[in-house]
Coordinates of C-alpha atoms and ligand atoms in Angstrom, one line a residue:
X1 CA -9.5 -18.5 -0.4
X2 CA -8.2 -15.8 -2.7
X3 CA -7.4 -12.1 -2.4
X4 CA -8.7 -9.5 -4.7
X5 CA -6.2 -8.0 -7.1
X6 CA -4.8 -4.6 -6.1
X7 CA -2.6 -2.2 -8.1
X8 CA -0.1 0.2 -6.6
X9 CA 1.7 2.7 -8.8
X10 CA 5.4 3.1 -8.2
X11 CA 6.6 6.3 -9.7
X12 CA 10.3 7.2 -9.8
X13 CA 10.6 10.7 -11.3
X14 CA 14.4 10.7 -10.9
X15 CA 14.7 8.1 -13.7
X16 CA 12.8 9.5 -16.7
X17 CA 10.1 7.1 -17.8
X18 CA 10.5 4.9 -14.7
X19 CA 6.9 4.5 -13.7
X20 CA 5.6 1.1 -13.1
X21 CA 2.8 -0.8 -11.4
X22 CA 3.0 -3.3 -8.6
X23 CA 0.1 -5.8 -9.1
X24 CA -0.8 -7.7 -6.0
X25 CA -3.3 -10.6 -5.8
X26 CA -3.8 -14.4 -5.8
X27 CA -3.4 -16.7 -8.8
X28 CA -1.4 -14.0 -10.7
X29 CA 1.4 -16.5 -11.5
X30 CA -1.0 -18.7 -13.4
X31 CA -1.7 -15.7 -15.6
X32 CA 1.8 -14.4 -15.6
X33 CA 2.7 -15.2 -19.2
X34 CA -0.3 -13.2 -20.4
X35 CA 0.2 -10.4 -17.9
X36 CA 3.9 -10.0 -18.8
X37 CA 3.3 -9.9 -22.6
X38 CA 3.2 -6.1 -22.8
X39 CA 6.7 -6.0 -21.2
X40 CA 8.3 -8.7 -23.3
X41 CA 10.5 -8.0 -26.4
X42 CA 11.4 -10.1 -29.4
X43 CA 14.7 -11.3 -28.0
X44 CA 15.4 -14.1 -25.6
X45 CA 13.9 -13.9 -22.1
X46 CA 16.3 -14.8 -19.2
X47 CA 14.4 -16.2 -16.3
X48 CA 16.5 -15.9 -13.1
X49 CA 15.6 -18.1 -10.2
X50 CA 17.0 -20.3 -7.5
X51 CA 16.7 -24.1 -7.6
X52 CA 13.9 -24.3 -5.1
X53 CA 11.7 -21.6 -6.7
X54 CA 12.5 -22.8 -10.2
X55 CA 11.3 -26.3 -9.2
X56 CA 8.0 -24.9 -7.8
X57 CA 7.1 -22.2 -10.4
X58 CA 9.8 -22.0 -13.1
X59 CA 8.5 -24.6 -15.5
X60 CA 4.9 -23.3 -15.5
X61 CA 6.1 -19.8 -16.2
X62 CA 8.5 -20.7 -18.9
X63 CA 5.9 -23.0 -20.6
X64 CA 3.4 -20.2 -20.5
X65 CA 5.8 -17.7 -22.0
X66 CA 6.9 -20.2 -24.6
X67 CA 3.3 -20.7 -25.7
X68 CA 3.0 -16.9 -26.0
X69 CA 6.0 -16.9 -28.3
X70 CA 8.8 -16.0 -25.9
X71 CA 12.1 -17.9 -26.2
X72 CA 13.1 -18.5 -22.6
X73 CA 16.5 -19.3 -21.1
X74 CA 16.6 -20.5 -17.4
X75 CA 19.4 -19.1 -15.3
X76 CA 19.1 -21.0 -12.0
X77 CA 21.3 -20.4 -9.0
X78 CA 21.8 -22.2 -5.6
X79 CA 19.4 -20.9 -3.0
X80 CA 20.7 -18.5 -0.4
X81 CA 22.7 -15.3 0.1
X82 CA 25.8 -17.2 -0.8
X83 CA 24.8 -16.8 -4.5
X84 CA 24.8 -13.0 -4.4
X85 CA 28.3 -12.9 -5.7
X86 CA 30.1 -11.3 -8.7
X87 CA 31.1 -14.8 -9.9
X88 CA 27.5 -15.9 -10.1
X89 CA 26.3 -12.8 -11.9
X90 CA 29.4 -13.1 -14.2
X91 CA 28.4 -16.6 -15.2
X92 CA 24.9 -15.5 -15.9
X93 CA 26.2 -12.6 -18.1
X94 CA 28.3 -15.0 -20.1
X95 CA 25.4 -17.5 -20.5
X96 CA 23.0 -14.7 -21.5
X97 CA 25.5 -13.4 -24.2
X98 CA 26.1 -17.0 -25.4
X99 CA 22.4 -17.4 -25.7
X100 CA 22.0 -14.4 -27.9
X101 CA 21.1 -11.5 -25.6
X102 CA 20.3 -8.4 -27.5
X103 CA 18.5 -5.1 -26.7
X104 CA 15.1 -6.8 -27.2
X105 CA 15.9 -9.3 -24.5
X106 CA 14.2 -9.2 -21.1
X107 CA 15.1 -10.5 -17.7
X108 CA 12.5 -11.9 -15.3
X109 CA 13.4 -12.2 -11.6
X110 CA 11.4 -15.1 -10.2
X111 CA 11.9 -15.7 -6.5
X112 CA 13.0 -13.9 -3.3
X113 CA 15.4 -11.1 -2.6
X114 CA 18.5 -12.9 -3.8
X115 CA 17.3 -13.9 -7.3
X116 CA 15.7 -10.4 -7.5
X117 CA 18.9 -8.5 -6.7
X118 CA 20.9 -10.7 -9.0
X119 CA 18.5 -10.6 -11.9
X120 CA 18.2 -6.8 -11.6
X121 CA 22.0 -6.4 -11.7
X122 CA 22.2 -8.8 -14.7
X123 CA 19.5 -6.6 -16.4
X124 CA 21.3 -3.4 -15.4
X125 CA 24.7 -4.5 -16.8
X126 CA 23.7 -6.6 -19.9
X127 CA 24.3 -4.4 -23.0
X128 CA 24.4 -1.4 -20.6
X129 CA 20.9 -2.1 -19.4
X130 CA 17.9 -4.0 -20.7
X131 CA 14.3 -4.0 -19.3
X132 CA 13.3 -6.5 -16.6
X133 CA 10.3 -7.5 -14.5
X134 CA 10.0 -8.8 -11.0
X135 CA 7.9 -11.8 -9.9
X136 CA 8.6 -12.0 -6.2
X137 CA 7.7 -15.2 -4.4
X138 CA 8.8 -14.3 -0.8
X139 CA 7.1 -11.8 1.5
X140 CA 10.4 -9.9 2.0
X141 CA 10.7 -9.5 -1.8
X142 CA 7.0 -8.5 -2.1
X143 CA 7.1 -5.8 0.6
X144 CA 10.7 -4.5 0.0
X145 CA 13.3 -5.7 -2.4
X146 CA 11.2 -6.0 -5.5
X147 CA 10.2 -2.4 -5.4
X148 CA 12.6 0.5 -5.7
X149 CA 15.2 -0.7 -8.2
X150 CA 18.1 -1.7 -5.8
X151 CA 20.1 -4.4 -7.5
X152 CA 23.5 -5.9 -6.8
X153 CA 25.8 -8.4 -5.1
X154 CA 27.7 -8.7 -1.8
X155 CA 31.5 -8.9 -1.5
X156 CA 33.7 -10.3 1.2
X157 CA 33.8 -6.8 2.7
X158 CA 30.1 -6.4 3.1
X159 CA 26.5 -6.5 1.8
X160 CA 25.4 -5.0 -1.4
X161 CA 28.6 -3.1 -2.0
X162 CA 28.5 -3.6 -5.8
X163 CA 25.3 -2.8 -7.7
X164 CA 23.1 -0.4 -9.5
X165 CA 19.7 1.3 -9.3
X166 CA 17.7 -0.2 -12.1
X167 CA 13.9 0.0 -11.9
X168 CA 11.8 -2.9 -13.2
X169 CA 9.0 -2.4 -15.7
X170 CA 6.3 -4.2 -13.6
X171 CA 6.1 -6.2 -10.4
X172 CA 3.7 -9.2 -10.1
X173 CA 3.2 -10.2 -6.4
X174 CA 1.1 -13.3 -6.2
X175 CA 0.5 -13.9 -2.5
X176 CA -0.6 -17.5 -3.3
X177 CA 3.1 -18.3 -3.7
X178 CA 3.6 -17.5 0.0
X179 CA 1.8 -20.8 0.7
X180 CA 5.0 -22.7 -0.1
X181 CA 7.3 -20.3 1.8
X182 CA 8.9 -21.9 4.9
X183 CA 7.7 -20.4 8.2
X184 CA 11.1 -18.9 9.0
X185 CA 11.1 -17.1 5.6
X186 CA 7.6 -15.7 6.2
X187 CA 8.8 -14.4 9.5
X188 CA 11.8 -12.8 7.9
X189 CA 9.5 -10.9 5.6
X190 CA 7.4 -9.8 8.5
X191 CA 10.5 -8.1 9.9
X192 CA 10.5 -5.6 7.0
X193 CA 6.7 -5.2 7.5
X194 CA 7.3 -4.3 11.1
X195 CA 10.0 -1.9 10.0
X196 CA 7.5 0.1 7.9
X197 CA 5.2 0.3 11.0
X198 CA 8.0 1.5 13.2
X199 CA 9.4 4.1 10.9
X200 CA 6.5 5.4 8.7
X201 CA 3.1 4.2 9.8
X202 CA 2.2 3.8 13.4
X203 CA -1.2 2.5 12.5
X204 CA 0.4 -0.4 10.6
X205 CA 2.4 -1.3 13.8
X206 CA -0.8 -1.1 15.9
X207 CA -2.7 -3.2 13.5
X208 CA 0.0 -5.8 13.5
X209 CA 0.0 -5.8 17.3
X210 CA -3.8 -6.1 17.2
X211 CA -3.7 -9.4 15.3
X212 CA -2.8 -8.6 11.7
X213 CA 0.5 -10.2 12.4
X214 CA -1.1 -13.5 13.4
X215 CA -3.4 -13.4 10.3
X216 CA -0.3 -13.1 8.2
X217 CA 1.4 -16.0 10.0
X218 CA -1.7 -18.0 9.3
X219 CA -1.3 -17.0 5.7
X220 CA -4.8 -15.6 5.2
X221 CA -4.6 -14.4 1.6
X222 CA -6.5 -11.2 2.1
X223 CA -4.4 -10.2 5.1
X224 CA -1.2 -10.9 3.2
X225 CA -2.4 -8.9 0.2
X226 CA -3.4 -6.0 2.4
X227 CA -0.1 -6.0 4.1
X228 CA 1.8 -6.1 0.8
X229 CA -0.3 -3.3 -0.6
X230 CA 0.2 -1.1 2.5
X231 CA 4.0 -1.7 2.5
X232 CA 4.4 -1.2 -1.2
X233 CA 2.4 2.1 -1.0
X234 CA 4.6 3.3 1.8
X235 CA 7.8 2.3 0.0
X236 CA 6.7 3.7 -3.4
X237 CA 6.1 7.1 -1.8
X238 CA 9.6 7.2 -0.3
X239 CA 11.3 6.0 -3.5
X240 CA 9.3 8.5 -5.6
X241 CA 10.8 11.2 -3.4
X242 CA 14.4 9.9 -3.4
X243 CA 15.0 7.0 -5.8
X244 CA 18.8 7.0 -5.3
X245 CA 18.9 7.2 -1.5
X246 CA 20.4 10.7 -1.4
X247 CA 18.4 11.4 1.7
X248 CA 14.8 10.4 2.5
X249 CA 15.2 6.8 1.3
X250 CA 17.6 6.3 4.2
X251 CA 14.6 5.9 6.4
X252 CA 14.1 2.4 4.8
X253 CA 17.4 1.4 6.3
X254 CA 16.1 1.4 9.8
X255 CA 17.7 -1.5 11.7
X256 CA 19.9 -2.3 8.7
X257 CA 23.3 -0.9 10.0
X258 CA 23.4 -3.5 12.8
X259 CA 21.6 -6.1 10.5
X260 CA 24.4 -5.9 7.9
X261 CA 27.0 -6.2 10.7
X262 CA 25.2 -9.3 12.1
X263 CA 24.9 -10.9 8.6
X264 CA 28.6 -10.4 7.9
X265 CA 29.7 -11.5 11.4
X266 CA 27.5 -14.6 11.1
X267 CA 28.7 -15.3 7.6
X268 CA 25.2 -14.9 6.3
X269 CA 23.9 -17.9 8.3
X270 CA 21.0 -15.7 9.5
X271 CA 18.2 -14.6 7.2
X272 CA 18.3 -10.9 6.3
X273 CA 14.9 -10.4 8.1
X274 CA 16.2 -12.1 11.2
X275 CA 19.2 -9.8 11.3
X276 CA 16.9 -6.8 10.7
X277 CA 14.8 -7.8 13.7
X278 CA 17.9 -7.7 15.9
X279 CA 19.0 -4.4 14.3
X280 CA 15.6 -2.8 14.8
X281 CA 15.7 -3.5 18.6
X282 CA 19.2 -2.1 18.7
X283 CA 18.2 1.1 16.8
X284 CA 15.2 1.5 19.2
X285 CA 17.5 1.3 22.2
X286 CA 19.8 3.9 20.6
X287 CA 16.7 6.1 19.9
X288 CA 15.7 5.8 23.5
X289 CA 19.2 6.7 24.8
X290 CA 19.9 9.5 22.2
X291 CA 16.5 11.1 21.6
X292 CA 14.5 10.2 24.7
X293 CA 12.2 8.2 22.5
X294 CA 9.2 6.5 24.2
X295 CA 10.7 4.1 26.8
X296 CA 8.6 1.2 25.6
X297 CA 9.8 1.5 22.0
X298 CA 12.4 -1.2 22.0
X299 CA 10.2 -3.4 24.2
X300 CA 7.2 -3.2 21.8
X301 CA 9.3 -3.9 18.8
X302 CA 11.1 -6.8 20.5
X303 CA 7.7 -8.3 21.6
X304 CA 6.2 -8.0 18.1
X305 CA 9.3 -9.6 16.5
X306 CA 9.2 -12.4 19.0
X307 CA 5.5 -13.0 18.2
X308 CA 6.6 -13.4 14.6
X309 CA 9.2 -16.0 15.6
X310 CA 12.1 -13.6 14.9
X311 CA 15.3 -13.4 17.0
X312 CA 15.9 -10.2 18.9
X313 CA 19.2 -11.1 20.6
X314 CA 22.5 -11.9 19.0
X315 CA 22.7 -15.6 18.4
X316 CA 25.0 -17.7 20.7
X317 CA 28.6 -17.5 19.6
X318 CA 28.3 -14.1 18.0
X319 CA 30.2 -11.4 19.9
X320 CA 29.3 -7.7 20.1
X321 CA 32.8 -6.9 18.7
X322 CA 32.3 -9.1 15.7
X323 CA 29.0 -7.4 14.9
X324 CA 30.5 -3.9 15.4
X325 CA 33.4 -4.9 13.1
X326 CA 30.9 -6.2 10.5
X327 CA 29.2 -2.8 10.4
X328 CA 32.4 -0.9 9.5
X329 CA 31.9 -1.3 5.7
X330 CA 28.2 -0.4 5.8
X331 CA 27.3 1.8 2.8
X332 CA 25.6 4.2 5.2
X333 CA 28.9 5.2 6.8
X334 CA 30.3 8.6 5.8
X335 CA 33.8 9.8 6.5
X336 CA 34.4 6.6 8.3
X337 CA 31.5 7.4 10.7
X338 CA 28.8 4.8 11.3
X339 CA 25.3 6.0 10.8
X340 CA 21.9 4.7 12.1
X341 CA 18.4 5.6 11.3
X342 CA 16.6 6.5 14.7
X343 CA 13.0 7.1 15.5
X344 CA 11.5 9.8 17.8
X345 CA 8.3 7.7 18.2
X346 CA 6.4 5.1 16.1
X347 CA 5.9 6.4 12.6
X348 CA 8.3 9.3 13.1
X349 CA 11.9 9.0 11.9
X350 CA 14.2 11.6 13.5
X351 CA 16.1 13.9 11.2
X352 CA 19.7 14.9 12.0
X353 CA 21.3 18.0 10.4
X354 CA 19.4 17.6 7.2
X355 CA 19.9 13.8 7.1
X356 CA 17.7 10.9 8.0
X357 CA 20.5 9.0 9.8
X358 CA 22.5 9.9 12.9
X359 CA 26.3 9.4 13.4
X360 CA 26.8 6.7 16.0
X361 CA 30.1 5.7 17.7
X362 CA 31.2 2.1 17.9
X363 CA 31.2 2.5 21.6
X364 CA 27.5 3.5 21.6
X365 CA 26.7 0.6 19.3
X366 CA 28.6 -1.9 21.4
X367 CA 26.8 -0.7 24.5
X368 CA 23.3 -1.2 23.2
X369 CA 24.2 -4.5 21.6
X370 CA 25.5 -5.6 25.0
X371 CA 21.8 -5.8 26.1
X372 CA 21.2 -8.2 23.2
X373 CA 23.8 -10.9 23.9
X374 CA 22.8 -14.4 24.8
X375 CA 24.7 -15.7 27.8
X376 CA 27.0 -17.7 25.5
X377 CA 27.4 -14.9 23.0
X378 CA 29.9 -12.7 24.7
Ligands
LIG1 N1 15.5 -2.0 1.4 C1 15.7 -0.6 1.5 C2 15.5 0.1 0.2 O1 15.0 -0.4 -0.8 O2 15.8 1.3 0.2

């Protein structure tokens, strides 16, 4: 079974000339070398991937590009968030320079969110910025991280604290690659899909509740392509309005203040999407307490996340205090004050004094997280 090819324009007026297409379909990877030719230059092409994705798809892509006349250099990292470090990107920069990187070089991100963020940062920093393209192979990367130009690395102090906004030239999202994605990674991607439904499109949330979620879990290509198209359309509209997250783009961080705290506290042993699921439920509880949001908000989000196989409580051994500590370096903080995106109802993020995030005290955060501890987690 295949899905028809869809095209979603992502327009970023803040960066002159940054207008690109997200192409979504099945079997796109088989045609990737041909589809990417308009975006290639005459210099070396650096294909950034992790060892798992490289073994699955790297050789075919590099062979195709080679046949089309592109000289390719593989830059392969260990899989996992642990690779999103300055040392790893530093090694890649050195290897790219040694291999003859010039302004006609290109970077290709092949894989999930980690190779994507790293490849984008490599492209943004090499020779003060060279063009790059994204070939996402995880659901999370297709619906979120491959679109919008956020690139960067983590530091010991927190997630994504070093980086740059650097938009790709094109995104090729082949939902056929999701066939090889482990179930837990697919579920992690669905957390970001659920996020779009909670914050920006109630109909998407209802459709997921009405069975679209299970069609995605069953990897029905048409359902996956439809979900990717809907999420990319939603995200592209937000990014077009506020590419550098000065304001409106903050809505895409729903659930992410707590998620980043959970990731740091758990030393990145949870997947980002798993931490987002926990964070979305916490943010819904805060929304209920603070804004009088619908009393079933947190319950419906928790129930949909659970159907996807996502955790909604802090894992055993992870204390509320550790998570709250982990949030303290979150980029959304201002003047040392934590901030969370809150929703008035499904599809309606609540503004606060001209912003899309609300100041939250550590005590408030600790209180709502207290509802999400497992018995051994205190
Ligand atoms: N992942 C949130 C954003 O791209 O803004």
